[in-house]
PDB file of C-alpha atoms in Angstrom:
ATOM      1  CA  MET A  40      31.654 -62.771  -3.819  1.00  0.00           C
ATOM      2  CA  LEU A  41      28.670 -60.887  -2.806  1.00  0.00           C
ATOM      3  CA  ILE A  42      25.987 -60.260  -5.314  1.00  0.00           C
ATOM      4  CA  ARG A  43      23.338 -57.525  -4.611  1.00  0.00           C
ATOM      5  CA  ARG A  44      20.394 -57.075  -6.868  1.00  0.00           C
ATOM      6  CA  LEU A  45      18.932 -53.473  -6.652  1.00  0.00           C
ATOM      7  CA  PRO A  46      15.501 -53.247  -7.308  1.00  0.00           C
ATOM      8  CA  SER A  47      14.758 -50.693 -10.322  1.00  0.00           C
ATOM      9  CA  LEU A  48      14.428 -47.323  -8.911  1.00  0.00           C
ATOM     10  CA  PRO A  49      11.034 -46.259  -8.334  1.00  0.00           C
ATOM     11  CA  ASP A  50       9.908 -42.869  -9.587  1.00  0.00           C
ATOM     12  CA  TRP A  51      10.474 -39.732  -7.475  1.00  0.00           C
ATOM     13  CA  THR A  52       6.955 -39.311  -6.417  1.00  0.00           C
ATOM     14  CA  ALA A  53       6.854 -43.157  -5.492  1.00  0.00           C
ATOM     15  CA  SER A  54      10.007 -42.763  -3.450  1.00  0.00           C
ATOM     16  CA  PHE A  55       8.773 -40.015  -1.474  1.00  0.00           C
ATOM     17  CA  ARG A  56       5.380 -41.915  -0.740  1.00  0.00           C
ATOM     18  CA  ASP A  57       7.435 -44.808   0.532  1.00  0.00           C
ATOM     19  CA  LEU A  58       8.915 -42.466   3.089  1.00  0.00           C
ATOM     20  CA  TYR A  59       5.517 -41.152   4.006  1.00  0.00           C
ATOM     21  CA  ASP A  60       4.289 -44.698   4.620  1.00  0.00           C
ATOM     22  CA  VAL A  61       7.132 -45.251   6.901  1.00  0.00           C
ATOM     23  CA  ARG A  62       6.479 -42.179   8.746  1.00  0.00           C
ATOM     24  CA  ARG A  63       2.904 -43.232   9.206  1.00  0.00           C
ATOM     25  CA  GLU A  64       3.634 -46.657  10.399  1.00  0.00           C
ATOM     26  CA  MET A  65       5.976 -45.044  13.085  1.00  0.00           C
ATOM     27  CA  GLU A  66       3.589 -42.606  13.939  1.00  0.00           C
ATOM     28  CA  ARG A  67       1.261 -45.466  14.649  1.00  0.00           C
ATOM     29  CA  ILE A  68       3.652 -47.552  16.359  1.00  0.00           C
ATOM     30  CA  PHE A  69       4.442 -44.482  18.839  1.00  0.00           C
ATOM     31  CA  ASP A  70       0.744 -43.980  19.261  1.00  0.00           C
ATOM     32  CA  THR A  71       0.066 -47.383  20.206  1.00  0.00           C
ATOM     33  CA  LEU A  72       3.195 -47.366  22.564  1.00  0.00           C
ATOM     34  CA  GLY A  73       2.055 -44.418  24.742  1.00  0.00           C
ATOM     35  CA  GLY A  74       0.308 -41.518  22.939  1.00  0.00           C
ATOM     36  CA  MET A  75       3.524 -40.085  21.919  1.00  0.00           C
ATOM     37  CA  SER A  76       3.428 -38.030  19.039  1.00  0.00           C
ATOM     38  CA  ALA A  77       6.032 -38.150  16.088  1.00  0.00           C
ATOM     39  CA  VAL A  78       5.774 -34.507  15.290  1.00  0.00           C
ATOM     40  CA  ARG A  79       8.900 -33.169  13.960  1.00  0.00           C
ATOM     41  CA  ASN A  80       9.886 -29.366  14.660  1.00  0.00           C
ATOM     42  CA  PRO A  81      11.078 -28.235  11.265  1.00  0.00           C
ATOM     43  CA  GLY A  82      13.375 -25.564  12.683  1.00  0.00           C
ATOM     44  CA  VAL A  83      11.796 -23.122  10.162  1.00  0.00           C
ATOM     45  CA  PHE A  84       8.748 -21.011  10.600  1.00  0.00           C
ATOM     46  CA  PRO A  85       5.847 -21.738  10.139  1.00  0.00           C
ATOM     47  CA  ALA A  86       5.554 -25.436  10.816  1.00  0.00           C
ATOM     48  CA  THR A  87       3.269 -27.007   8.306  1.00  0.00           C
ATOM     49  CA  ASN A  88       0.881 -29.939   8.169  1.00  0.00           C
ATOM     50  CA  VAL A  89       0.510 -31.437   4.614  1.00  0.00           C
ATOM     51  CA  SER A  90      -2.201 -33.773   3.773  1.00  0.00           C
ATOM     52  CA  GLU A  91      -3.681 -34.946   0.590  1.00  0.00           C
ATOM     53  CA  SER A  92      -7.324 -35.908  -0.860  1.00  0.00           C
ATOM     54  CA  ASP A  93      -7.936 -37.439  -4.347  1.00  0.00           C
ATOM     55  CA  GLU A  94      -8.357 -33.977  -5.760  1.00  0.00           C
ATOM     56  CA  SER A  95      -5.792 -31.699  -4.000  1.00  0.00           C
ATOM     57  CA  LEU A  96      -2.806 -31.432  -1.874  1.00  0.00           C
ATOM     58  CA  LEU A  97      -3.401 -29.315   1.270  1.00  0.00           C
ATOM     59  CA  VAL A  98      -0.932 -27.181   3.301  1.00  0.00           C
ATOM     60  CA  ARG A  99      -1.783 -26.001   6.550  1.00  0.00           C
ATOM     61  CA  ALA A 100       0.073 -23.455   8.854  1.00  0.00           C
ATOM     62  CA  GLU A 101      -0.834 -21.943  12.553  1.00  0.00           C
ATOM     63  CA  LEU A 102      -0.381 -18.182  12.037  1.00  0.00           C
ATOM     64  CA  PRO A 103      -2.323 -16.673  14.985  1.00  0.00           C
ATOM     65  CA  GLY A 104      -2.494 -12.941  15.097  1.00  0.00           C
ATOM     66  CA  VAL A 105      -1.211 -12.672  11.586  1.00  0.00           C
ATOM     67  CA  ARG A 106      -3.336 -10.496   9.434  1.00  0.00           C
ATOM     68  CA  PRO A 107      -4.293 -11.734   6.125  1.00  0.00           C
ATOM     69  CA  ASP A 108      -2.799  -8.570   4.496  1.00  0.00           C
ATOM     70  CA  ASP A 109       0.478  -9.271   5.878  1.00  0.00           C
ATOM     71  CA  LEU A 110       0.429 -12.938   4.337  1.00  0.00           C
ATOM     72  CA  GLU A 111       2.019 -13.725   1.204  1.00  0.00           C
ATOM     73  CA  VAL A 112       1.358 -17.214  -0.632  1.00  0.00           C
ATOM     74  CA  THR A 113       3.205 -17.937  -3.805  1.00  0.00           C
ATOM     75  CA  VAL A 114       3.456 -20.890  -6.016  1.00  0.00           C
ATOM     76  CA  GLU A 115       6.265 -21.232  -8.548  1.00  0.00           C
ATOM     77  CA  GLY A 116       6.911 -24.518 -10.288  1.00  0.00           C
ATOM     78  CA  ASN A 117       6.839 -27.109  -7.476  1.00  0.00           C
ATOM     79  CA  THR A 118       7.738 -24.717  -4.924  1.00  0.00           C
ATOM     80  CA  LEU A 119       5.218 -23.138  -2.584  1.00  0.00           C
ATOM     81  CA  THR A 120       6.268 -20.124  -0.452  1.00  0.00           C
ATOM     82  CA  LEU A 121       4.665 -18.900   2.672  1.00  0.00           C
ATOM     83  CA  ALA A 122       5.950 -15.545   4.116  1.00  0.00           C
ATOM     84  CA  GLY A 123       4.644 -12.742   6.228  1.00  0.00           C
ATOM     85  CA  LYS A 124       5.054 -11.040   9.221  1.00  0.00           C
ATOM     86  CA  ARG A 125       3.398 -10.887  12.879  1.00  0.00           C
ATOM     87  CA  GLU A 126       3.500  -7.369  14.343  1.00  0.00           C
ATOM     88  CA  THR A 127       4.663  -6.701  17.848  1.00  0.00           C
ATOM     89  CA  LEU A 128       2.345  -5.251  20.254  1.00  0.00           C
ATOM     90  CA  THR A 129       1.131  -1.757  19.570  1.00  0.00           C
ATOM     91  CA  GLU A 130       0.337  -0.821  23.299  1.00  0.00           C
ATOM     92  CA  SER A 131       3.980  -1.612  24.401  1.00  0.00           C
ATOM     93  CA  GLU A 132       4.215   1.837  26.100  1.00  0.00           C
ATOM     94  CA  GLY A 133       3.078   2.790  29.327  1.00  0.00           C
ATOM     95  CA  VAL A 134       2.019  -0.591  30.371  1.00  0.00           C
ATOM     96  CA  SER A 135       3.880  -3.120  32.583  1.00  0.00           C
ATOM     97  CA  PHE A 136       4.338  -6.653  31.137  1.00  0.00           C
ATOM     98  CA  HIS A 137       3.673  -9.793  33.447  1.00  0.00           C
ATOM     99  CA  ARG A 138       4.523 -12.302  30.557  1.00  0.00           C
ATOM    100  CA  ARG A 139       5.511 -11.972  27.066  1.00  0.00           C
ATOM    101  CA  GLU A 140       5.625 -15.259  25.320  1.00  0.00           C
ATOM    102  CA  ARG A 141       3.952 -14.735  22.080  1.00  0.00           C
ATOM    103  CA  GLU A 142       6.397 -14.678  19.113  1.00  0.00           C
ATOM    104  CA  TRP A 143       6.649 -11.830  16.326  1.00  0.00           C
ATOM    105  CA  GLY A 144       8.598 -11.063  13.503  1.00  0.00           C
ATOM    106  CA  THR A 145       8.993 -11.846   9.971  1.00  0.00           C
ATOM    107  CA  PHE A 146       9.021 -15.271   8.386  1.00  0.00           C
ATOM    108  CA  ARG A 147       9.719 -16.965   4.998  1.00  0.00           C
ATOM    109  CA  ARG A 148       9.471 -20.672   4.306  1.00  0.00           C
ATOM    110  CA  SER A 149       9.414 -22.612   1.137  1.00  0.00           C
ATOM    111  CA  LEU A 150       8.048 -26.246   0.548  1.00  0.00           C
ATOM    112  CA  THR A 151       8.460 -28.389  -2.294  1.00  0.00           C
ATOM    113  CA  ILE A 152       5.280 -29.874  -3.611  1.00  0.00           C
ATOM    114  CA  PRO A 153       5.641 -33.588  -4.347  1.00  0.00           C
ATOM    115  CA  VAL A 154       3.061 -33.843  -7.045  1.00  0.00           C
ATOM    116  CA  ARG A 155       2.113 -31.798 -10.184  1.00  0.00           C
ATOM    117  CA  VAL A 156      -0.460 -29.137  -9.188  1.00  0.00           C
ATOM    118  CA  GLU A 157      -2.410 -26.509 -11.257  1.00  0.00           C
ATOM    119  CA  ALA A 158      -0.830 -23.327 -10.092  1.00  0.00           C
ATOM    120  CA  ASP A 159      -3.310 -21.117 -11.434  1.00  0.00           C
ATOM    121  CA  LYS A 160      -6.109 -22.826  -9.277  1.00  0.00           C
ATOM    122  CA  VAL A 161      -4.347 -22.587  -5.945  1.00  0.00           C
ATOM    123  CA  GLU A 162      -6.366 -21.212  -3.273  1.00  0.00           C
ATOM    124  CA  ALA A 163      -5.289 -19.880   0.256  1.00  0.00           C
ATOM    125  CA  ARG A 164      -7.806 -19.199   2.946  1.00  0.00           C
ATOM    126  CA  PHE A 165      -7.124 -17.715   6.327  1.00  0.00           C
ATOM    127  CA  ALA A 166      -9.609 -18.430   9.230  1.00  0.00           C
ATOM    128  CA  ASP A 167      -9.300 -18.490  13.000  1.00  0.00           C
ATOM    129  CA  GLY A 168      -5.411 -18.005  12.576  1.00  0.00           C
ATOM    130  CA  ILE A 169      -5.167 -21.247  10.458  1.00  0.00           C
ATOM    131  CA  LEU A 170      -3.752 -20.759   6.858  1.00  0.00           C
ATOM    132  CA  THR A 171      -4.912 -23.476   4.544  1.00  0.00           C
ATOM    133  CA  VAL A 172      -3.379 -23.572   0.995  1.00  0.00           C
ATOM    134  CA  GLU A 173      -5.483 -26.141  -1.270  1.00  0.00           C
ATOM    135  CA  LEU A 174      -3.345 -26.797  -4.487  1.00  0.00           C
ATOM    136  CA  PRO A 175      -5.501 -28.961  -6.790  1.00  0.00           C
ATOM    137  CA  LYS A 176      -3.457 -31.870  -8.409  1.00  0.00           C
ATOM    138  CA  ALA A 177      -2.746 -31.789 -12.079  1.00  0.00           C
ATOM    139  CA  ALA A 178      -5.182 -34.562 -13.812  1.00  0.00           C
ATOM    140  CA  ALA A 179      -2.027 -36.730 -14.364  1.00  0.00           C
ATOM    141  CA  ALA A 180      -1.391 -36.746 -10.612  1.00  0.00           C
ATOM    142  CA  ARG A 181      -5.081 -37.645  -9.782  1.00  0.00           C
ATOM    143  CA  PRO A 182      -5.876 -41.311  -8.901  1.00  0.00           C
ATOM    144  CA  LYS A 183      -7.750 -42.727 -11.913  1.00  0.00           C
ATOM    145  CA  GLN A 184     -10.171 -45.724 -11.628  1.00  0.00           C
ATOM    146  CA  ILE A 185      -9.778 -48.007 -14.708  1.00  0.00           C
ATOM    147  CA  THR A 186     -12.767 -50.097 -15.715  1.00  0.00           C
ATOM    148  CA  VAL A 187     -11.663 -53.648 -16.354  1.00  0.00           C
ATOM    149  CA  GLN A 188     -13.347 -54.698 -19.784  1.00  0.00           C
ATOM    150  CA  ALA A 189     -14.320 -58.040 -20.544  1.00  0.00           C
ATOM    151  CA  GLY A 190     -12.475 -59.803 -23.136  1.00  0.00           C
ATOM    152  CA  ALA A 191     -14.459 -60.277 -26.326  1.00  0.00           C
TER     153      ALA A 191
ATOM    154  CA  MET B 356       5.835  -7.206   1.836  1.00  0.00           C
ATOM    155  CA  SER B 357       6.288  -3.580   0.563  1.00  0.00           C
ATOM    156  CA  ASN B 358       4.635  -1.109   3.153  1.00  0.00           C
ATOM    157  CA  LYS B 359       7.753   0.929   3.433  1.00  0.00           C
ATOM    158  CA  GLY B 360       5.896   3.560   5.547  1.00  0.00           C
ATOM    159  CA  LYS B 361       5.717   1.496   8.765  1.00  0.00           C
ATOM    160  CA  GLU B 362       8.753   0.167  10.489  1.00  0.00           C
ATOM    161  CA  GLU B 363       9.051  -3.392   9.677  1.00  0.00           C
ATOM    162  CA  PRO B 364       9.705  -6.203  12.325  1.00  0.00           C
ATOM    163  CA  THR B 365      13.030  -7.443  11.629  1.00  0.00           C
ATOM    164  CA  LYS B 366      13.452 -10.232  14.091  1.00  0.00           C
ATOM    165  CA  GLU B 367      12.912 -13.684  11.803  1.00  0.00           C
ATOM    166  CA  MET B 368      10.516 -16.025  13.688  1.00  0.00           C
ATOM    167  CA  THR B 369      11.354 -19.447  15.039  1.00  0.00           C
ATOM    168  CA  PRO B 370       8.777 -22.211  14.993  1.00  0.00           C
ATOM    169  CA  PRO B 371       7.370 -22.265  18.661  1.00  0.00           C
ATOM    170  CA  GLN B 372       7.444 -25.454  20.778  1.00  0.00           C
ATOM    171  CA  LYS B 373       3.772 -26.177  21.607  1.00  0.00           C
ATOM    172  CA  HIS B 374       3.668 -26.939  25.280  1.00  0.00           C
ATOM    173  CA  GLU B 375       1.364 -30.138  25.913  1.00  0.00           C
ATOM    174  CA  LEU B 376      -0.349 -30.330  29.132  1.00  0.00           C
ATOM    175  CA  THR B 377       0.443 -33.606  30.571  1.00  0.00           C
ATOM    176  CA  GLY B 378      -0.836 -35.587  33.860  1.00  0.00           C
ATOM    177  CA  ALA B 379      -4.413 -36.221  35.101  1.00  0.00           C
ATOM    178  CA  GLU B 380      -5.687 -32.914  34.401  1.00  0.00           C
ATOM    179  CA  THR B 381      -7.824 -33.657  31.499  1.00  0.00           C
ATOM    180  CA  THR B 382     -10.816 -35.671  30.999  1.00  0.00           C
ATOM    181  CA  ARG B 383     -11.283 -35.240  27.181  1.00  0.00           C
ATOM    182  CA  PRO B 384      -9.421 -37.274  24.740  1.00  0.00           C
ATOM    183  CA  GLY B 385      -6.852 -35.713  22.360  1.00  0.00           C
ATOM    184  CA  HIS B 386      -4.043 -33.122  23.026  1.00  0.00           C
ATOM    185  CA  VAL B 387      -4.156 -30.233  25.166  1.00  0.00           C
ATOM    186  CA  PHE B 388      -1.826 -27.256  25.157  1.00  0.00           C
ATOM    187  CA  THR B 389      -0.888 -24.303  26.793  1.00  0.00           C
ATOM    188  CA  PRO B 390      -1.456 -21.158  24.799  1.00  0.00           C
ATOM    189  CA  ALA B 391       1.442 -18.648  24.744  1.00  0.00           C
ATOM    190  CA  VAL B 392       0.166 -15.541  26.211  1.00  0.00           C
ATOM    191  CA  ASP B 393       1.116 -11.788  26.738  1.00  0.00           C
ATOM    192  CA  ILE B 394      -0.193 -10.348  29.954  1.00  0.00           C
ATOM    193  CA  PHE B 395       0.107  -6.580  30.649  1.00  0.00           C
ATOM    194  CA  GLU B 396      -1.278  -4.168  32.881  1.00  0.00           C
ATOM    195  CA  THR B 397      -2.369  -0.782  33.153  1.00  0.00           C
ATOM    196  CA  GLU B 398      -3.951   1.373  35.798  1.00  0.00           C
ATOM    197  CA  ALA B 399      -7.245   0.341  34.878  1.00  0.00           C
ATOM    198  CA  ALA B 400      -7.043  -3.188  33.698  1.00  0.00           C
ATOM    199  CA  ILE B 401      -5.233  -6.318  32.899  1.00  0.00           C
ATOM    200  CA  THR B 402      -4.969  -7.478  29.500  1.00  0.00           C
ATOM    201  CA  VAL B 403      -4.349 -11.225  28.300  1.00  0.00           C
ATOM    202  CA  LEU B 404      -3.354 -12.172  24.989  1.00  0.00           C
ATOM    203  CA  ALA B 405      -3.624 -15.929  23.965  1.00  0.00           C
ATOM    204  CA  ASP B 406      -2.484 -17.654  20.818  1.00  0.00           C
ATOM    205  CA  MET B 407      -5.124 -20.314  20.285  1.00  0.00           C
ATOM    206  CA  PRO B 408      -5.148 -20.849  16.536  1.00  0.00           C
ATOM    207  CA  GLY B 409      -8.128 -22.845  15.142  1.00  0.00           C
ATOM    208  CA  VAL B 410     -10.462 -21.655  18.187  1.00  0.00           C
ATOM    209  CA  LYS B 411     -13.618 -19.910  17.220  1.00  0.00           C
ATOM    210  CA  ALA B 412     -15.276 -17.272  19.155  1.00  0.00           C
ATOM    211  CA  GLY B 413     -17.787 -19.830  20.477  1.00  0.00           C
ATOM    212  CA  GLY B 414     -15.007 -22.307  21.588  1.00  0.00           C
ATOM    213  CA  VAL B 415     -13.751 -20.251  24.157  1.00  0.00           C
ATOM    214  CA  THR B 416     -14.626 -20.653  27.954  1.00  0.00           C
ATOM    215  CA  ILE B 417     -13.207 -18.347  30.412  1.00  0.00           C
ATOM    216  CA  ASP B 418     -13.839 -18.819  34.049  1.00  0.00           C
ATOM    217  CA  LEU B 419     -13.133 -16.425  36.962  1.00  0.00           C
ATOM    218  CA  ARG B 420     -13.472 -17.883  40.472  1.00  0.00           C
ATOM    219  CA  GLU B 421     -11.636 -16.893  43.823  1.00  0.00           C
ATOM    220  CA  ASN B 422      -9.008 -14.892  41.681  1.00  0.00           C
ATOM    221  CA  VAL B 423      -8.036 -18.209  39.489  1.00  0.00           C
ATOM    222  CA  LEU B 424      -8.681 -17.346  35.900  1.00  0.00           C
ATOM    223  CA  SER B 425      -8.892 -20.177  33.456  1.00  0.00           C
ATOM    224  CA  LEU B 426      -9.084 -20.247  29.491  1.00  0.00           C
ATOM    225  CA  ASP B 427     -10.195 -22.877  27.566  1.00  0.00           C
ATOM    226  CA  GLY B 428     -10.385 -23.433  23.769  1.00  0.00           C
ATOM    227  CA  THR B 429     -11.721 -26.311  21.706  1.00  0.00           C
ATOM    228  CA  VAL B 430     -10.714 -26.812  18.046  1.00  0.00           C
ATOM    229  CA  GLY B 431     -12.598 -28.724  15.502  1.00  0.00           C
ATOM    230  CA  ALA B 432     -10.858 -31.291  13.332  1.00  0.00           C
ATOM    231  CA  SER B 433      -8.236 -29.603  11.379  1.00  0.00           C
ATOM    232  CA  GLU B 434      -8.315 -32.183   8.363  1.00  0.00           C
ATOM    233  CA  GLY B 435     -11.133 -33.147   6.281  1.00  0.00           C
ATOM    234  CA  GLU B 436     -12.562 -36.556   6.379  1.00  0.00           C
ATOM    235  CA  LYS B 437     -11.359 -37.737   2.950  1.00  0.00           C
ATOM    236  CA  GLU B 438      -7.579 -36.538   3.621  1.00  0.00           C
ATOM    237  CA  GLN B 439      -4.758 -38.395   4.402  1.00  0.00           C
ATOM    238  CA  VAL B 440      -1.946 -36.605   6.359  1.00  0.00           C
ATOM    239  CA  LEU B 441       1.767 -36.742   4.684  1.00  0.00           C
ATOM    240  CA  VAL B 442       3.485 -34.698   6.966  1.00  0.00           C
ATOM    241  CA  ARG B 443       2.703 -33.412  10.438  1.00  0.00           C
ATOM    242  CA  GLU B 444       4.786 -30.835  11.965  1.00  0.00           C
ATOM    243  CA  TYR B 445       2.553 -29.725  14.509  1.00  0.00           C
ATOM    244  CA  ASP B 446      -0.206 -31.424  16.479  1.00  0.00           C
ATOM    245  CA  THR B 447      -3.537 -29.863  17.123  1.00  0.00           C
ATOM    246  CA  GLY B 448      -5.837 -29.912  19.693  1.00  0.00           C
ATOM    247  CA  SER B 449      -7.616 -27.647  22.563  1.00  0.00           C
ATOM    248  CA  PHE B 450      -5.876 -25.219  24.817  1.00  0.00           C
ATOM    249  CA  HIS B 451      -6.216 -24.717  28.650  1.00  0.00           C
ATOM    250  CA  ARG B 452      -4.301 -22.258  30.764  1.00  0.00           C
ATOM    251  CA  GLU B 453      -4.863 -20.949  34.280  1.00  0.00           C
ATOM    252  CA  PHE B 454      -3.508 -17.826  36.044  1.00  0.00           C
ATOM    253  CA  ARG B 455      -3.777 -16.317  39.521  1.00  0.00           C
ATOM    254  CA  LEU B 456      -4.658 -12.999  39.699  1.00  0.00           C
ATOM    255  CA  SER B 457      -3.437 -10.926  42.456  1.00  0.00           C
ATOM    256  CA  ASN B 458      -5.785  -7.735  41.741  1.00  0.00           C
ATOM    257  CA  LEU B 459      -9.438  -7.713  42.341  1.00  0.00           C
ATOM    258  CA  ILE B 460     -11.288  -7.757  39.094  1.00  0.00           C
ATOM    259  CA  ASP B 461     -14.676  -6.176  38.135  1.00  0.00           C
ATOM    260  CA  GLN B 462     -16.052  -9.418  36.976  1.00  0.00           C
ATOM    261  CA  ALA B 463     -19.062  -7.665  35.396  1.00  0.00           C
ATOM    262  CA  LYS B 464     -17.060  -5.901  33.184  1.00  0.00           C
ATOM    263  CA  ILE B 465     -14.690  -8.504  31.932  1.00  0.00           C
ATOM    264  CA  ASP B 466     -14.462  -8.275  27.846  1.00  0.00           C
ATOM    265  CA  ALA B 467     -13.185 -11.098  25.501  1.00  0.00           C
ATOM    266  CA  THR B 468     -12.765 -10.921  21.729  1.00  0.00           C
ATOM    267  CA  MET B 469     -11.352 -13.627  19.203  1.00  0.00           C
ATOM    268  CA  GLU B 470      -9.559 -12.245  16.277  1.00  0.00           C
ATOM    269  CA  ASP B 471      -7.517 -14.525  13.845  1.00  0.00           C
ATOM    270  CA  GLY B 472      -6.900 -17.230  16.460  1.00  0.00           C
ATOM    271  CA  VAL B 473      -5.832 -14.772  19.056  1.00  0.00           C
ATOM    272  CA  LEU B 474      -7.856 -14.102  22.469  1.00  0.00           C
ATOM    273  CA  ARG B 475      -7.786 -10.745  23.906  1.00  0.00           C
ATOM    274  CA  LEU B 476      -9.299 -10.501  27.336  1.00  0.00           C
ATOM    275  CA  THR B 477      -9.610  -7.414  29.110  1.00  0.00           C
ATOM    276  CA  LEU B 478     -10.035  -7.675  32.877  1.00  0.00           C
ATOM    277  CA  PRO B 479     -10.801  -4.125  34.447  1.00  0.00           C
ATOM    278  CA  LYS B 480      -9.699  -3.706  38.069  1.00  0.00           C
ATOM    279  CA  ALA B 481     -12.277  -3.269  40.534  1.00  0.00           C
ATOM    280  CA  GLU B 482     -12.517   0.495  41.913  1.00  0.00           C
ATOM    281  CA  SER B 483     -11.040  -0.325  45.133  1.00  0.00           C
ATOM    282  CA  ALA B 484      -7.839  -1.996  43.517  1.00  0.00           C
ATOM    283  CA  ARG B 485      -6.922   0.978  41.409  1.00  0.00           C
ATOM    284  CA  PRO B 486      -4.296   3.116  42.556  1.00  0.00           C
ATOM    285  CA  ARG B 487      -5.385   6.131  43.969  1.00  0.00           C
ATOM    286  CA  LYS B 488      -3.267   9.363  44.414  1.00  0.00           C
ATOM    287  CA  ILE B 489      -3.417  10.777  47.566  1.00  0.00           C
ATOM    288  CA  GLU B 490      -3.254  14.410  47.893  1.00  0.00           C
ATOM    289  CA  VAL B 491      -0.852  16.037  50.783  1.00  0.00           C
ATOM    290  CA  ARG B 492      -2.324  18.801  52.093  1.00  0.00           C
ATOM    291  CA  THR B 493      -0.857  21.369  53.825  1.00  0.00           C
ATOM    292  CA  ALA B 494      -1.724  21.933  57.509  1.00  0.00           C
TER     293      ALA B 494
END
């Protein structure tokens, strides 16, 4: 008989973190192999990069040519939604096109935030075609330095 | 989105595949991408629109020699120093693209603006290259 011991299930956030660690390790290996990048096309616009600092989670998306007024960023519970549109060219009449590669249209994407954040302190900035959403972590989700006290 | 007055674009956008330049063309480290462009022409000028997210006005270099137009855009670091990347769905890097122009361009009047990560380049045609209407006279 085969007896397999299951480790106690880690909490949800920690399991995500493990996945990220695996991913990072994979990226590192790919990088050393030949500069291959391990980016994953999400299939949904816009592609986002997520990073974290001690204080906050940062979500970035490349949205060149989108006007800030046409952008809609919402946080509800642990879901961040990025929506908006990119207008097509206005001067499409009376001109002859040589190339037309730039995308246009509407988009909407929701992301699940893996840590608790302070929804009322979320900030969105748009500069040079890059949207940065900064989600401050809730106090409980921030790393804490524990001072070790010498025993009496 | 709630501005009902204008006609809304109805097409749903798909994530573009960033095209990376490969080969021995670069001397700088890091990724180099070819920006997506729209190029259109009127009687007076050729206009180039290039998507270069993250590039500031000062980071653009435009070079035109012997009818080859080259665009370069450099970007700064996208993440802050104290940040750790969790998910990466797109790479960042500089931009480079070259075009061969068939028309004669009035180099002195080239105009370039950078807005929200889009470069708009207006290349006015030289007088000699503009179409001229020839009046047919009756004898």
